[in-house]
Coordinates of C-alpha atoms and ligand atoms in Angstrom, one line a residue:
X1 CA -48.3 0.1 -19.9
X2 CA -45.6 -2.0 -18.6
X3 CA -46.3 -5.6 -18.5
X4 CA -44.3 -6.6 -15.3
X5 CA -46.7 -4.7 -13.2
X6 CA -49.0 -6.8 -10.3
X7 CA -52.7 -7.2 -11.4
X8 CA -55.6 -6.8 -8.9
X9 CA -58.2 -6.7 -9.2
X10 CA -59.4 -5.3 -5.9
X11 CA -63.0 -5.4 -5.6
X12 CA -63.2 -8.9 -4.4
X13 CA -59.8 -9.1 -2.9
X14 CA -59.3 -6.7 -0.7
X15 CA -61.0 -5.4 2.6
X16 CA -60.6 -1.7 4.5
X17 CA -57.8 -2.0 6.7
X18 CA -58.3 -1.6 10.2
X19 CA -54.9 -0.6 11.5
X20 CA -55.2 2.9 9.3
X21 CA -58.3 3.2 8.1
X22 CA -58.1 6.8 6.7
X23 CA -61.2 7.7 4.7
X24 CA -59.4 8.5 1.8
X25 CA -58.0 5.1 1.3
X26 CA -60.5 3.4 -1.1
X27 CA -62.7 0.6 0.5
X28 CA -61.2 -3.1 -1.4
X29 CA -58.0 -1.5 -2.3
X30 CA -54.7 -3.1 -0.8
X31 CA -53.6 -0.9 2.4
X32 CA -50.9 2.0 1.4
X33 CA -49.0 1.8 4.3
X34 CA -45.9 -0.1 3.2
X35 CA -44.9 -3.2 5.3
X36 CA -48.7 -3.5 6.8
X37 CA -50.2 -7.0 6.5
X38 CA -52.9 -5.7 4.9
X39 CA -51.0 -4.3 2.2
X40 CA -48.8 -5.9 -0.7
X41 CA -44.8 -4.6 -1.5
X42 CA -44.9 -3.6 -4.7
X43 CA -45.3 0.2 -5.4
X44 CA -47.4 0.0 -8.0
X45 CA -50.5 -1.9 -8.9
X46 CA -53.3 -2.7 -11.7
X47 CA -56.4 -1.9 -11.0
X48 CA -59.7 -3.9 -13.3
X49 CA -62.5 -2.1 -13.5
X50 CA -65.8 -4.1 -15.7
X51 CA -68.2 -1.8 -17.4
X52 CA -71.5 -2.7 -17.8
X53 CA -72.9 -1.5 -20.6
X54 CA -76.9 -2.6 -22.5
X55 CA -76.7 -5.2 -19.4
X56 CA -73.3 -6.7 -20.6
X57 CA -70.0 -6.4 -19.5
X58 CA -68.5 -4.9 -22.3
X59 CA -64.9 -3.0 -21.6
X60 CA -62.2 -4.0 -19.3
X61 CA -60.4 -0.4 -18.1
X62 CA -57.0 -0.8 -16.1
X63 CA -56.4 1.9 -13.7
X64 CA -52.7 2.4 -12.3
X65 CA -51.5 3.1 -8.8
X66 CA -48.8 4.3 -7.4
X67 CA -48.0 4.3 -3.3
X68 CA -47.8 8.3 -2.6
X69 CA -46.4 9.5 0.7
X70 CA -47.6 12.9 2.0
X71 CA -47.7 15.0 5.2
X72 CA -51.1 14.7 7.1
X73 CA -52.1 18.2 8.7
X74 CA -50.5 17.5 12.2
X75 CA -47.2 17.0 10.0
X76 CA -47.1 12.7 10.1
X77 CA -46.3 11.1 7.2
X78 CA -49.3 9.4 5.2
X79 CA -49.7 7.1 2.7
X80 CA -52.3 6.4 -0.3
X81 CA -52.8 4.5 -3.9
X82 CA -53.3 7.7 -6.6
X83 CA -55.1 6.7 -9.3
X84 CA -52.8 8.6 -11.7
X85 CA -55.2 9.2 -14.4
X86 CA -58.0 10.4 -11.7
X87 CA -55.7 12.5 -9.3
X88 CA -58.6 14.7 -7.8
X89 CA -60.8 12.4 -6.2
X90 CA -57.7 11.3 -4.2
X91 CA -56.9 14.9 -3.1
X92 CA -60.0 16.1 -2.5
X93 CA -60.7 13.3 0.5
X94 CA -57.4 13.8 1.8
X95 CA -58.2 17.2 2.2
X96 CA -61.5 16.6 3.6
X97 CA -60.1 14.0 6.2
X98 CA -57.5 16.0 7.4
X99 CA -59.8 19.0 8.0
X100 CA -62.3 16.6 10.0
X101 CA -58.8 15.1 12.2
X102 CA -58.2 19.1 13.4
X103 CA -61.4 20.0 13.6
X104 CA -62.6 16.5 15.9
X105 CA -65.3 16.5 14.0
X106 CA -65.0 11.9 13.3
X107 CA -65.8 11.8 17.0
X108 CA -69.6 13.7 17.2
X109 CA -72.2 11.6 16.6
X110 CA -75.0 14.0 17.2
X111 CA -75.9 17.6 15.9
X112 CA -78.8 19.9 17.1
X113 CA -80.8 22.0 15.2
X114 CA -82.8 24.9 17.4
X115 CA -85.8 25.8 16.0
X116 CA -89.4 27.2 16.9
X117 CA -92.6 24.8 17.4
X118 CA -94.0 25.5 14.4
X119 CA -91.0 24.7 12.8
X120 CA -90.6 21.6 14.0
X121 CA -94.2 21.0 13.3
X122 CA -93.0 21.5 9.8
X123 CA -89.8 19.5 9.7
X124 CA -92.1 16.4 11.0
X125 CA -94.9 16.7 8.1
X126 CA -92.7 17.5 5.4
X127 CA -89.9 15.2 6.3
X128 CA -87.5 18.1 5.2
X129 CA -84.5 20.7 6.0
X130 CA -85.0 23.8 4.5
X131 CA -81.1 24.9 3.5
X132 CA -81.4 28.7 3.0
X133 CA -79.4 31.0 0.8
X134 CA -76.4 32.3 2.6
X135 CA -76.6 35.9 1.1
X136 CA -80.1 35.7 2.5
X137 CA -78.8 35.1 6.3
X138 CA -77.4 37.8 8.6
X139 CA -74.1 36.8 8.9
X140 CA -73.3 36.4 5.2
X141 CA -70.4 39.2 5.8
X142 CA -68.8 36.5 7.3
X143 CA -67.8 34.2 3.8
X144 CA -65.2 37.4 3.1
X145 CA -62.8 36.1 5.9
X146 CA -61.9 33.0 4.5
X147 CA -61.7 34.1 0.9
X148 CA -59.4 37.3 2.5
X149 CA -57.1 34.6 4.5
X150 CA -57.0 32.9 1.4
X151 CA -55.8 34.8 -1.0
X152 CA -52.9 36.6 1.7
X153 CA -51.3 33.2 1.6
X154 CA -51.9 31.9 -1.6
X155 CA -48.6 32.3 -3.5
X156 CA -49.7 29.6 -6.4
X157 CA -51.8 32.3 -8.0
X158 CA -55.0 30.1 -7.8
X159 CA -56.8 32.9 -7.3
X160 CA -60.1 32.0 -5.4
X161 CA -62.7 34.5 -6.9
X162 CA -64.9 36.1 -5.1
X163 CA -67.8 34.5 -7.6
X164 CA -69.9 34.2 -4.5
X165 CA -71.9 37.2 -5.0
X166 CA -72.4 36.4 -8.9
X167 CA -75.0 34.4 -10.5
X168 CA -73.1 31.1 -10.5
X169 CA -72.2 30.6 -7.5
X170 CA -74.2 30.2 -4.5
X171 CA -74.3 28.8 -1.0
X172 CA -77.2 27.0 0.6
X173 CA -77.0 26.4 4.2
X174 CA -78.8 24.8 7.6
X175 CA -77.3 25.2 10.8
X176 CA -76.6 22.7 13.8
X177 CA -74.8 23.0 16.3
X178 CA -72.6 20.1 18.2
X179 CA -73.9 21.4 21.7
X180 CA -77.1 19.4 23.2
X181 CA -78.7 22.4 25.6
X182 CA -77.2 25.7 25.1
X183 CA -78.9 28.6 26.5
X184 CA -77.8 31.0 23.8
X185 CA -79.3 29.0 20.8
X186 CA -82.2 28.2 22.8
X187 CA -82.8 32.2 23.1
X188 CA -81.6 33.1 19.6
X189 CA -83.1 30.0 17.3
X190 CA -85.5 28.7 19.5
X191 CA -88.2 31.3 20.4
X192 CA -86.4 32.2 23.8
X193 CA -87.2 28.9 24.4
X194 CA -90.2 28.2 23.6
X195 CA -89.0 26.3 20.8
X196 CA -87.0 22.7 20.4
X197 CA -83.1 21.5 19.5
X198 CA -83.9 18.5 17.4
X199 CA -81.0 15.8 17.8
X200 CA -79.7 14.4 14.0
X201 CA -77.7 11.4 14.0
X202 CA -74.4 13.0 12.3
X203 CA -73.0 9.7 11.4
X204 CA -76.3 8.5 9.4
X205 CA -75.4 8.7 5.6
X206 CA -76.3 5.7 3.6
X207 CA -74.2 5.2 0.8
X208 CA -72.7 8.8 1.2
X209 CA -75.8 10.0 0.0
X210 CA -77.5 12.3 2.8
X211 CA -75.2 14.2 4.3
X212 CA -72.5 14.2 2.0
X213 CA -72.5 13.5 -1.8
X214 CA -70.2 12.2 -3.8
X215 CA -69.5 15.2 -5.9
X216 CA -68.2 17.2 -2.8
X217 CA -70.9 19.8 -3.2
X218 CA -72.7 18.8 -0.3
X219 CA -70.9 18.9 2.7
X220 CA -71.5 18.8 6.8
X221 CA -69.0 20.0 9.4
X222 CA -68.1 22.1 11.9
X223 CA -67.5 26.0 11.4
X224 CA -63.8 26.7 12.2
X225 CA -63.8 30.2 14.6
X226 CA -60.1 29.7 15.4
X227 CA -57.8 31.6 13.4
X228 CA -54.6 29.6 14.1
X229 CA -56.8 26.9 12.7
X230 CA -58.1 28.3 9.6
X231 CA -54.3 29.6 8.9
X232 CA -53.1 25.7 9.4
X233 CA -55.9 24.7 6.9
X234 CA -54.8 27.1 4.3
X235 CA -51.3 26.2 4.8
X236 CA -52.5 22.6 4.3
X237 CA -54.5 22.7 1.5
X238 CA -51.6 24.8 -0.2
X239 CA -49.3 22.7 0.5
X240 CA -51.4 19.5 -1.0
X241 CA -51.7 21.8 -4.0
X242 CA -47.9 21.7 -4.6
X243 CA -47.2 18.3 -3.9
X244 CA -50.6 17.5 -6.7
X245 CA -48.2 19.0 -9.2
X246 CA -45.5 17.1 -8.4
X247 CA -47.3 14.0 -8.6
X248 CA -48.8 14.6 -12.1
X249 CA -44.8 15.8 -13.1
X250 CA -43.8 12.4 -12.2
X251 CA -46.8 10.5 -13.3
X252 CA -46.8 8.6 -16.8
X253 CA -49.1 10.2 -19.6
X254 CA -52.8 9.7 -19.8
X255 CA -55.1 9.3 -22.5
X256 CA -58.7 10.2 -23.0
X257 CA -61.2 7.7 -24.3
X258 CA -60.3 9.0 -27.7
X259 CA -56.7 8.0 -27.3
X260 CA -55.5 11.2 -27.1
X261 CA -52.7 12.6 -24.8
X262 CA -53.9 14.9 -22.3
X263 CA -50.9 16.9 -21.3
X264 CA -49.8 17.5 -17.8
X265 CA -50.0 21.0 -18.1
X266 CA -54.0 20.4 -19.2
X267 CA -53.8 18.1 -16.2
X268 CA -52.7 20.9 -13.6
X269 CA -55.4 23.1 -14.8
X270 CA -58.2 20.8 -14.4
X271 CA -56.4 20.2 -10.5
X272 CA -56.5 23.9 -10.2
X273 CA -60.1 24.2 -11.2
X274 CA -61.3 21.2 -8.9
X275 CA -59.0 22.7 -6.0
X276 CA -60.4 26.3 -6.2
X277 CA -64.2 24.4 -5.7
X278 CA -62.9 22.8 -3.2
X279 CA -61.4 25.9 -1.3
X280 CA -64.5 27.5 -1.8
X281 CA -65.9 25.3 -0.2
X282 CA -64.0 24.9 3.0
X283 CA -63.9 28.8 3.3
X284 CA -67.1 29.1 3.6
X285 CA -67.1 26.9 7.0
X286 CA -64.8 29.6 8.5
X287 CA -66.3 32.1 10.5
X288 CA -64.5 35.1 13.2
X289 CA -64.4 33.9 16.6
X290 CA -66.8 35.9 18.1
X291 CA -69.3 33.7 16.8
X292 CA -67.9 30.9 18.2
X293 CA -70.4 29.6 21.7
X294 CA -72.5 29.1 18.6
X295 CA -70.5 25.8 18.2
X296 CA -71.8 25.9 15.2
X297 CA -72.0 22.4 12.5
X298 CA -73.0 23.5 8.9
X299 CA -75.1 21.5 6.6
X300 CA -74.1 23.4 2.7
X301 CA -74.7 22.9 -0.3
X302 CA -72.8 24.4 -3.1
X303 CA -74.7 25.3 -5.9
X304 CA -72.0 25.8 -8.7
X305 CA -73.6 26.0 -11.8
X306 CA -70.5 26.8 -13.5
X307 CA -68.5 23.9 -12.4
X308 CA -71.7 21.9 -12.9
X309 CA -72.7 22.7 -16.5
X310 CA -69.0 21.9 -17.4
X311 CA -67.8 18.6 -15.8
X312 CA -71.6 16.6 -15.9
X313 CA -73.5 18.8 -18.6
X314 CA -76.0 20.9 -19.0
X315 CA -78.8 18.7 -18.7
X316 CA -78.6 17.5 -15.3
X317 CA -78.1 20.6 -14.3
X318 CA -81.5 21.4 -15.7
X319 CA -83.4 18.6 -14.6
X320 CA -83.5 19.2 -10.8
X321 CA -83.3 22.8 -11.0
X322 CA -86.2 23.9 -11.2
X323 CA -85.4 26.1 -8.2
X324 CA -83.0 28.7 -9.5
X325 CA -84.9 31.1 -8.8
X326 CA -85.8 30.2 -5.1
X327 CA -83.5 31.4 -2.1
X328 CA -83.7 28.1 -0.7
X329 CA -83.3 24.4 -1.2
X330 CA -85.2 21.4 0.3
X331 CA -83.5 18.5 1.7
X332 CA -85.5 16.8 -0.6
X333 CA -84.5 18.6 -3.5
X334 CA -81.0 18.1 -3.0
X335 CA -81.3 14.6 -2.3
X336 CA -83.2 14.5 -6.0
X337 CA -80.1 16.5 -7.4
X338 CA -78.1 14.4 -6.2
X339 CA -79.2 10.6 -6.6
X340 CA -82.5 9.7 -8.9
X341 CA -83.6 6.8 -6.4
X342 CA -86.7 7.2 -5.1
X343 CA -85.6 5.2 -2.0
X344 CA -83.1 8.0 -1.0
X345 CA -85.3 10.7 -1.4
X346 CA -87.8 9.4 0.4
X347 CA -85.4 8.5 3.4
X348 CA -86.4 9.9 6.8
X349 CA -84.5 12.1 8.2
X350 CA -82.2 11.2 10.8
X351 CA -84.0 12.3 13.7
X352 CA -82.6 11.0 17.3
X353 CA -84.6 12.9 20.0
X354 CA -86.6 16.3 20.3
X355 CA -85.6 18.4 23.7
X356 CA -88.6 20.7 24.5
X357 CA -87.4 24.6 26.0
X358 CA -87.7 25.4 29.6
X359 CA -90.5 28.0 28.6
X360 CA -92.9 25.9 26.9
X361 CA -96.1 26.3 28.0
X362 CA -98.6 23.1 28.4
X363 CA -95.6 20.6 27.7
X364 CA -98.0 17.8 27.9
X365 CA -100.4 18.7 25.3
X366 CA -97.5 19.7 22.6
X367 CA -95.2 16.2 23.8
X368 CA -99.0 14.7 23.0
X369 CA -99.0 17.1 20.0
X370 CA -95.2 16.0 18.8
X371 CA -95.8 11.8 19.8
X372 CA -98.3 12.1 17.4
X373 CA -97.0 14.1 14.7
X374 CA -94.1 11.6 14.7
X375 CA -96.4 8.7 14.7
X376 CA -98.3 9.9 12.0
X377 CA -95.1 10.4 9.6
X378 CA -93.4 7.5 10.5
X379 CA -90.9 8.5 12.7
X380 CA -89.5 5.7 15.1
X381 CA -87.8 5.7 18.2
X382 CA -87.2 9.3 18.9
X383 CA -86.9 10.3 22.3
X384 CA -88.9 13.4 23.5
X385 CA -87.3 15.3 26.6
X386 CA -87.7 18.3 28.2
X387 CA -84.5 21.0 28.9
X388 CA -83.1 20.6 32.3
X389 CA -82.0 24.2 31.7
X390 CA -83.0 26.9 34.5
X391 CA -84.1 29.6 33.1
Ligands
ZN1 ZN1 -52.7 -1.0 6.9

């Protein structure tokens, strides 16, 4: 590695800067955005990195980065440190942001999942989302249109497989939806409303462990019903693709821990492997725009056993699931997967208010009902209202 290079090492050093705080740039790195105060001039950087390992800090690791600039999805230029030896993490939240920035979805703070009494009942005891198979819901149809878009555009050859429907690949889902009293998802989820819409707090995710995981295989956003807009995100995530490949052309060689050169065309395969998860993933948010006063927000899991087994083994795949056979997942379980601290799993879940339907009858005795039910599990400060909705 070249010995001129500027040494940081970032994790004390350096804060999130304020002026661009894009979610892909790292929290403690310097800002990429050249010329910024909160960034250095140099166009490359050394990153430490202390291992910890039988309680001592054993191995120093030095990551390099390199300022990248890229298009953003509304076509302004964008800037970001890639970790050259670690390309896809960097990718993978760009793509992520960039779908949230055209689909608004960094500005809701609330999502409202319509459900029946007993249901909610349910929810309250158990302190858990159920996140149902999606070949076991009635719109499953509906995962062909993005994987259909895709592969018209895709000129790479990346070749998204329609794996869905095989044994390794499936989807686990729980719907929201960004719209506080809608009469249509009272009458279709909600027992012609004489069920609930439970508020979430969409913006509660401690340590990017509930709603999100680090992995990407858990994921919560919006379903995209416009067309242009599923076109633009293909385009986009096409186009990210391409300039991926470029970046590993012009990146210096890495080595695994054994010292050994990993080539750049080994390098582009693993890229297209991670980027075909992550397509899968996105495509499965689209949906034909018939469907769209659902205003629908999509809690998924991917359950990739594939991808799983290969890139964190076999074991952990076995540990947590226990489940394969079920056609749905817990919140709980997938909190288990996906972090082994008790205090995560045992988090409550976000809940932010509980709007009772117009045709509830007895409202007092189930608000009692619910006031207790909430007390009894813990629950603070959640509102209870009643729909202002004529029926
Ligand atoms: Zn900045």
């Amino acid at each position: 590695m070249d010995n001129n290079l500027v040494e940081i090492y970032a994790t004390t050093h350096y804060n999130k800067c304020n002026k661009h705080n894009d979610i892909y740039i790292r929290k403690n790195l310097p800002c990429p955005y050249p010329n910024c105060e909160n960034g250095i001039k140099e166009d490359k950087f050394i990153d430490f990195e202390y291992k910890i390992q039988d309680k001592k800090v054993t191995k120093e690791i030095k990551h390099l980065y390199t300022r990248k600039k890229f298009k953003g999805i509304e076509n302004d230029y964008k800037y970001i440190w890639l970790k050259e030896d670690d390309l896809f993490p960097s990718i993978s939240n760009i793509i992520v942001n960039e779908v949230h920035v055209i689909n608004k979805w960094n500005i809701i703070e609330s999502i409202y999942h319509y459900t029946k009494l007993d249901n909610l009942y349910s929810i309250l005891n158990s302190n858990e989302l159920w996140l149902t198979e999606y070949t076991a819901q009635t719109d499953s149809i509906e995962i062909v249109l993005g994987f259909d878009l895709f592969s018209k555009y895709d000129k790479n050859d990346i070749n998204i497989s329609k794996k869905l429907f095989s044994k390794n690949l499936s989807f686990f889902l729980t719907c929201f939806s960004y719209e506080s009293e809608c009469r249509t998802l009272f009458n279709l989820y909600s027992d012609y409303s004489q069920g609930v819409s439970i508020e979430f707090d969409s913006n509660f995710n401690i340590d990017n462990n509930f709603w999100y995981s680090d992995d990407q295989l858990l994921q919560l956003m919006p379903v995209i019903y416009d067309d242009q807009i599923q076109r633009k995100i293909v385009d986009y995530c096409i186009y990210l693709f391409n300039v991926s490949e470029k970046w590993i052309d012009m990146s210096k060689d890495t080595f695994n821990n054994k010292n050994e050169l990993i080539t750049k065309y080994k390098r582009k395969e693993v890229i297209k492997i991670f980027f075909k998860n992550k397509m899968e993933e996105l495509l499965s948010f689209f949906k034909h725009y018939s469907y769209k006063d659902e205003r629908e927000v999509r809690w998924l899991y991917r359950k990739d056993d594939e991808f799983i087994n290969e890139y964190y083994g076999e074991c952990l795949n076995k540990r947590s699931d226990e489940r394969t056979k079920k056609t749905y997942y817990t919140s709980t379980d997938i909190a288990r997967k996906l972090s082994p601290s008790e205090e995560k799993i045992n988090l409550k879940l976000p809940i932010k208010s509980i709007t009772l339907g117009t045709n509830i009858q007895d409202k007092d005795k189930i608000i009692c009902k619910i006031k207790d039910l909430l007390k009894n599990n813990c629950y603070e400060n959640v509102e209870i209202k009643v729909s202002t909705l004529p029926y």
